[in-house]
Short mmCIF file of C-alpha atoms in Angstrom, two decimals:
data_model
loop_
_atom_site.label_atom_id
_atom_site.label_comp_id
_atom_site.label_asym_id
_atom_site.label_seq_id
_atom_site.Cartn_x
_atom_site.Cartn_y
_atom_site.Cartn_z
CA MET F 8 33.38 181.01 -71.44
CA LEU F 9 34.49 177.62 -70.01
CA LEU F 10 31.39 177.73 -67.48
CA LEU F 11 28.93 178.20 -70.27
CA THR F 12 30.51 175.32 -72.36
CA PHE F 13 30.08 173.23 -69.35
CA LEU F 14 26.52 174.20 -68.79
CA PHE F 15 25.70 173.67 -72.32
CA SER F 16 27.23 170.10 -72.17
CA ILE F 17 25.11 169.34 -69.29
CA ILE F 18 21.94 170.45 -70.95
CA CYS F 19 22.70 168.58 -74.26
CA PHE F 20 23.57 165.41 -72.16
CA THR F 21 20.27 165.74 -70.31
CA LEU F 22 18.19 166.18 -73.42
CA TYR F 23 19.90 163.33 -75.12
CA ARG F 24 19.37 161.10 -72.14
CA TRP F 25 15.55 162.17 -71.95
CA TYR F 26 15.10 161.44 -75.64
CA LYS F 27 17.02 158.08 -75.47
CA GLU F 28 15.11 156.83 -72.16
CA ASN F 29 11.71 157.78 -73.38
CA LYS F 30 11.84 155.31 -76.35
CA ARG F 31 9.81 152.37 -75.70
CA HIS F 32 9.12 148.97 -77.33
CA GLU F 33 5.85 148.93 -79.13
CA ASN F 34 3.13 146.05 -79.10
CA ILE F 35 3.82 145.11 -75.64
CA SER F 36 0.56 143.40 -75.47
CA ASP F 37 1.91 140.25 -77.30
CA LYS F 38 4.82 139.92 -74.60
CA TYR F 39 4.83 137.46 -71.79
CA VAL F 40 6.32 138.66 -68.29
CA TYR F 41 6.99 136.30 -65.33
CA ILE F 42 6.94 138.05 -61.97
CA THR F 43 7.77 136.49 -58.68
CA GLY F 44 6.51 137.71 -55.23
CA CYS F 45 3.23 139.03 -56.38
CA ASP F 46 1.22 138.61 -53.20
CA THR F 47 1.78 142.15 -52.02
CA GLY F 48 4.10 145.10 -52.57
CA PHE F 49 6.04 145.91 -55.71
CA GLY F 50 5.22 142.51 -57.41
CA ASN F 51 1.49 142.92 -56.93
CA LEU F 52 1.48 146.56 -57.91
CA LEU F 53 3.57 145.76 -61.05
CA ALA F 54 1.28 142.83 -62.12
CA LYS F 55 -1.68 144.79 -61.99
CA SER F 56 -0.19 147.57 -63.95
CA LEU F 57 1.17 145.47 -66.72
CA ASP F 58 -2.17 143.69 -66.98
CA LYS F 59 -4.03 147.13 -67.43
CA GLN F 60 -1.46 147.68 -70.42
CA GLY F 61 -2.39 144.39 -72.10
CA VAL F 62 0.83 142.41 -71.18
CA HIS F 63 0.52 138.55 -70.66
CA VAL F 64 1.31 138.58 -66.97
CA LEU F 65 2.43 135.40 -65.30
CA ALA F 66 2.28 136.24 -61.56
CA ALA F 67 3.84 133.72 -58.95
CA CYS F 68 2.40 134.07 -55.45
CA PHE F 69 3.48 132.29 -52.28
CA THR F 70 0.01 132.19 -50.86
CA ASP F 71 -3.60 131.04 -52.02
CA LYS F 72 -4.75 134.34 -50.66
CA GLY F 73 -2.24 136.31 -52.61
CA GLN F 74 -3.43 134.47 -55.72
CA ASP F 75 -7.25 134.98 -54.96
CA ASP F 76 -6.78 138.77 -54.30
CA LEU F 77 -4.71 139.39 -57.22
CA LYS F 78 -7.39 137.66 -59.63
CA LYS F 79 -10.12 139.73 -58.13
CA ASN F 80 -8.33 142.91 -59.33
CA ALA F 81 -6.98 141.92 -62.67
CA SER F 82 -8.27 140.68 -66.06
CA PRO F 83 -8.69 137.09 -67.08
CA LYS F 84 -5.67 137.43 -69.18
CA LEU F 85 -3.51 137.44 -66.01
CA LYS F 86 -2.34 134.13 -64.85
CA THR F 87 -1.38 133.20 -61.04
CA PHE F 88 0.17 130.16 -59.75
CA HIS F 89 1.85 128.96 -56.65
CA LEU F 90 5.70 129.38 -56.30
CA ASN F 91 8.01 128.64 -53.25
CA VAL F 92 11.35 129.95 -54.54
CA THR F 93 13.23 127.82 -51.84
CA LYS F 94 12.00 124.71 -53.44
CA SER F 95 13.51 123.47 -56.44
CA GLU F 96 10.48 121.42 -57.47
CA SER F 97 8.17 124.26 -57.22
CA VAL F 98 10.58 126.35 -59.21
CA ARG F 99 10.61 123.68 -62.04
CA LYS F 100 6.83 123.26 -62.01
CA ALA F 101 6.58 126.79 -62.36
CA ALA F 102 8.96 126.85 -65.33
CA GLU F 103 7.04 124.10 -67.03
CA PHE F 104 3.62 126.31 -66.49
CA ILE F 105 5.52 129.04 -68.05
CA LYS F 106 6.71 127.18 -70.92
CA SER F 107 3.29 125.91 -71.76
CA GLU F 108 1.75 129.24 -71.46
CA VAL F 109 4.36 131.09 -73.75
CA GLY F 110 4.72 128.32 -76.38
CA GLU F 111 6.74 129.20 -79.37
CA LYS F 112 6.75 133.04 -78.62
CA GLY F 113 9.14 132.50 -75.60
CA LEU F 114 9.41 134.79 -72.37
CA TRP F 115 10.08 138.32 -72.80
CA GLY F 116 10.67 139.21 -69.26
CA LEU F 117 11.52 137.84 -65.72
CA VAL F 118 11.11 140.01 -62.65
CA ASN F 119 12.76 138.50 -59.70
CA ASN F 120 10.95 140.30 -57.03
CA ALA F 121 10.30 137.61 -54.35
CA GLY F 122 12.12 138.43 -50.98
CA ILE F 123 12.09 138.64 -47.23
CA THR F 124 13.72 140.62 -44.81
CA MET F 125 13.19 138.56 -41.46
CA PRO F 126 14.83 137.41 -39.21
CA LEU F 127 16.35 140.75 -38.29
CA GLY F 128 18.82 141.39 -35.61
CA VAL F 129 22.34 142.14 -34.57
CA SER F 130 25.04 139.89 -36.20
CA ASP F 131 25.97 137.64 -33.03
CA TRP F 132 22.41 137.27 -31.94
CA LEU F 133 21.66 135.30 -35.01
CA SER F 134 22.24 131.72 -35.89
CA THR F 135 23.53 130.34 -39.07
CA GLU F 136 20.32 129.03 -39.86
CA ASP F 137 18.93 132.61 -39.60
CA TYR F 138 21.32 133.79 -42.53
CA LYS F 139 20.57 130.74 -44.49
CA SER F 140 16.73 131.32 -44.38
CA ILE F 141 17.30 134.75 -46.01
CA LEU F 142 19.89 133.81 -48.43
CA GLU F 143 17.73 130.81 -49.67
CA VAL F 144 14.92 133.27 -50.67
CA ASN F 145 16.79 136.37 -51.72
CA LEU F 146 19.73 134.89 -53.49
CA ILE F 147 19.59 131.16 -54.18
CA GLY F 148 15.92 131.70 -55.09
CA VAL F 149 16.63 134.24 -57.82
CA ILE F 150 19.38 132.16 -59.29
CA ASP F 151 17.17 129.08 -59.42
CA VAL F 152 14.27 130.69 -60.97
CA THR F 153 16.54 132.71 -63.41
CA LEU F 154 18.22 129.50 -64.71
CA SER F 155 14.76 127.73 -64.80
CA VAL F 156 13.42 130.09 -67.65
CA LEU F 157 16.75 131.55 -69.10
CA GLN F 158 16.36 129.64 -72.33
CA LEU F 159 12.73 131.01 -72.95
CA ILE F 160 14.33 134.45 -72.40
CA LYS F 161 17.26 133.92 -74.78
CA LYS F 162 14.82 132.95 -77.52
CA THR F 163 13.22 136.35 -77.56
CA GLN F 164 16.39 138.48 -76.64
CA GLY F 165 14.28 139.64 -73.70
CA ARG F 166 14.79 141.16 -70.24
CA ILE F 167 15.68 140.14 -66.73
CA VAL F 168 15.03 142.49 -63.91
CA ASN F 169 16.40 141.75 -60.41
CA ILE F 170 15.10 143.55 -57.40
CA SER F 171 18.00 144.16 -55.09
CA SER F 172 18.02 147.10 -52.79
CA ILE F 173 20.22 149.97 -51.66
CA CYS F 174 21.31 147.54 -49.10
CA GLY F 175 23.07 145.73 -51.79
CA ARG F 176 25.34 148.90 -52.06
CA LEU F 177 25.71 149.71 -48.64
CA CYS F 178 25.33 147.34 -45.61
CA ILE F 179 22.85 149.42 -43.54
CA SER F 180 21.61 146.89 -41.18
CA SER F 181 22.95 143.52 -39.68
CA GLY F 182 21.56 140.29 -40.60
CA GLY F 183 21.28 138.33 -43.79
CA TYR F 184 19.32 140.77 -45.95
CA CYS F 185 22.15 143.04 -46.86
CA ILE F 186 24.33 140.04 -47.56
CA SER F 187 21.71 138.57 -49.81
CA LYS F 188 21.31 141.61 -51.77
CA PHE F 189 25.12 141.99 -52.18
CA GLY F 190 24.79 138.48 -53.76
CA VAL F 191 22.10 139.56 -56.10
CA GLU F 192 24.13 142.58 -57.15
CA ALA F 193 27.10 140.12 -58.15
CA PHE F 194 24.83 137.67 -59.79
CA THR F 195 23.29 140.40 -61.79
CA ASP F 196 26.69 141.71 -62.99
CA MET F 197 27.83 138.27 -63.87
CA LEU F 198 24.62 137.34 -65.81
CA ARG F 199 24.65 140.81 -67.73
CA ARG F 200 28.18 140.20 -69.00
CA ASP F 201 27.51 136.58 -69.98
CA MET F 202 24.06 137.13 -71.49
CA ARG F 203 24.97 140.08 -73.69
CA TYR F 204 26.15 137.79 -76.38
CA PHE F 205 22.74 136.41 -76.61
CA GLY F 206 20.87 139.86 -76.71
CA VAL F 207 19.45 139.63 -73.24
CA ASN F 208 19.40 142.57 -71.18
CA ILE F 209 19.78 142.53 -67.45
CA ALA F 210 18.92 145.26 -65.07
CA CYS F 211 19.18 145.75 -61.34
CA ILE F 212 16.63 147.74 -59.15
CA GLU F 213 17.95 149.35 -56.11
CA PRO F 214 15.03 150.75 -53.95
CA GLY F 215 15.44 152.79 -50.83
CA PHE F 216 13.01 152.35 -48.01
CA PHE F 217 9.42 151.89 -48.78
CA LYS F 218 6.27 151.09 -47.10
CA THR F 219 5.66 147.53 -47.73
CA GLN F 220 4.75 144.57 -45.74
CA MET F 221 8.53 143.58 -45.69
CA ALA F 222 9.48 146.88 -43.98
CA SER F 223 6.52 146.88 -41.36
CA GLU F 224 7.77 148.51 -38.03
CA ALA F 225 5.70 145.96 -36.02
CA GLU F 226 7.37 143.03 -37.69
CA ILE F 227 10.89 144.59 -37.45
CA LEU F 228 10.27 145.07 -33.52
CA LYS F 229 8.86 141.54 -33.25
CA SER F 230 11.96 140.05 -35.16
CA TYR F 231 14.39 141.80 -32.89
CA SER F 232 12.72 140.52 -29.73
CA GLN F 233 12.38 136.93 -30.86
CA VAL F 234 16.09 136.84 -31.99
CA TRP F 235 17.27 138.55 -28.77
CA ASP F 236 15.30 135.95 -26.75
CA ARG F 237 16.99 133.14 -28.08
CA ALA F 238 20.46 134.69 -28.17
CA PRO F 239 23.16 132.92 -26.01
CA ALA F 240 23.38 134.18 -22.29
CA GLU F 241 27.06 135.24 -22.75
CA VAL F 242 25.97 137.53 -25.75
CA LYS F 243 23.32 139.04 -23.74
CA ASP F 244 25.91 139.77 -21.16
CA ASP F 245 28.23 141.52 -23.69
CA TYR F 246 25.14 143.84 -24.70
CA GLY F 247 23.37 144.12 -21.44
CA HIS F 248 20.06 142.51 -20.64
CA ASP F 249 18.02 145.72 -21.46
CA PHE F 250 19.77 146.38 -24.77
CA CYS F 251 17.06 144.87 -26.90
CA GLU F 252 14.31 146.89 -24.98
CA LYS F 253 16.25 150.07 -25.38
CA LEU F 254 16.81 149.38 -29.11
CA CYS F 255 13.22 148.63 -29.76
CA ALA F 256 12.18 151.71 -27.88
CA SER F 257 14.72 154.01 -29.79
CA ILE F 258 13.19 152.88 -33.40
CA LYS F 259 9.66 152.69 -32.30
CA GLY F 260 7.55 155.39 -34.18
CA ARG F 261 10.63 156.27 -36.29
CA ILE F 262 10.44 153.51 -38.98
CA ASP F 263 7.03 154.08 -40.48
CA SER F 264 7.79 157.84 -40.58
CA VAL F 265 10.61 157.44 -42.97
CA LEU F 266 9.18 155.10 -45.33
CA ASP F 267 8.11 156.25 -48.80
CA SER F 268 4.57 154.97 -49.59
CA ASP F 269 4.71 155.70 -53.26
CA LEU F 270 5.57 152.30 -54.78
CA THR F 271 5.20 153.39 -58.19
CA LYS F 272 8.74 154.88 -57.92
CA VAL F 273 9.92 151.42 -58.03
CA THR F 274 7.44 149.90 -60.45
CA TRP F 275 8.16 152.74 -63.00
CA CYS F 276 11.77 151.44 -62.78
CA MET F 277 10.66 147.88 -63.27
CA GLU F 278 8.54 148.87 -66.35
CA HIS F 279 11.35 151.05 -67.92
CA ALA F 280 13.79 148.02 -67.37
CA LEU F 281 11.30 145.62 -69.17
CA PHE F 282 10.22 147.74 -72.03
CA ALA F 283 12.60 150.75 -72.75
CA VAL F 284 14.63 150.34 -75.93
CA TYR F 285 17.65 151.56 -74.17
CA PRO F 286 17.13 150.41 -70.45
CA ARG F 287 19.64 151.37 -67.65
CA THR F 288 22.05 148.83 -65.95
CA ARG F 289 20.86 149.99 -62.54
CA TYR F 290 17.93 152.00 -61.19
CA SER F 291 18.12 153.67 -57.78
CA ALA F 292 14.28 154.28 -56.54
CA GLY F 293 13.31 156.70 -54.00
CA TRP F 294 14.90 160.08 -52.74
CA ASP F 295 16.63 158.43 -49.81
CA ALA F 296 18.52 156.05 -52.08
CA LYS F 297 19.42 158.86 -54.47
CA ILE F 298 20.32 161.61 -52.05
CA LEU F 299 21.60 159.61 -48.87
CA TRP F 300 22.55 156.00 -49.32
CA LEU F 301 23.97 155.79 -52.78
CA PRO F 302 26.49 158.80 -52.18
CA LEU F 303 27.37 157.34 -48.83
CA SER F 304 27.96 154.00 -50.50
CA TYR F 305 30.79 155.87 -52.72
CA MET F 306 32.49 157.37 -49.46
CA PRO F 307 35.66 156.00 -47.88
CA THR F 308 34.75 153.21 -45.49
CA THR F 309 35.92 155.15 -42.61
CA ILE F 310 33.30 157.76 -43.41
CA SER F 311 30.29 155.51 -43.90
CA ASP F 312 31.14 153.59 -40.77
CA TYR F 313 31.03 156.68 -38.86
CA VAL F 314 27.83 157.84 -40.23
CA LEU F 315 26.11 154.56 -39.75
CA SER F 316 27.54 154.12 -36.22
CA LYS F 317 25.97 157.58 -35.31
CA MET F 318 22.61 156.52 -36.60
CA ARG F 319 22.59 153.49 -34.36
CA LYS F 320 23.37 155.59 -31.20
CA LEU F 321 23.11 152.66 -28.85
CA VAL F 322 26.40 151.20 -27.40
CA PRO F 323 26.73 147.58 -25.92
CA ALA F 324 27.42 147.39 -22.14
CA LYS F 325 30.89 145.95 -22.70
CA SER F 326 31.96 148.11 -25.62
CA VAL F 327 35.62 148.95 -25.59
CA ILE F 328 35.36 152.06 -27.78
#
């Protein structure tokens, strides 16, 4: 009897959640959405998807090529413009453009998607500047862009969607990327609690590992080699002078094979966060995130450390353990 009651409760909860999550805002064609990082990947795919649905898409690209390619595959309604999130002047000019476009209607949504993963390397191979270069894009850039248009979003009681990563819940790799995504998680939590008084909804997307330009195996191997080449001699002595070569050999051919090529798993989360009547606070996108990384993030530190160290396999030459 107790088991039947439990199963009935699970079924009722599942049906209730399904009904609640399927309620969407109507007339989205009159809403304006500002998306950063639209050159390639998630941002590019989201911009084209929303454009097809009639949304007023304001797509920020870092390169001229990104703008040109996007305009070729979108309607005249979609607007592109240049944005460098590490330059406050560029962020300010973008905000002025956004304000001129939305007018009195205000801005319904902001998707902070722009981000980088490189330089990538072991912690003590990297310089302080290496860490700063990622933080400036992935964290400070998110904060700067958000604050630049926050008043426009408060006007519509709209949405802010921050693209974090499962690496913002579990530090899977060395370097500045995970650090920056932990910061995005904290900023999102803070902003959500502060903006609830103004009717603004804040969501965080935590994708697993997907096949995008950011996760290119060739670029990852190149970054490891470049960072290793300029590492101090004493650091190379600690690891062994063939450590980087062995590391690259151990991951070559493995990265691309585990990446998910279905980017719509992420853009579905973005769209739901933007237009669902009852959006979630967090979205985990990808089976690796749901089945492996997220559960591992809830484990005791000793367990997660053990699992991740076993995945690494290689040990420094002067290791004491």
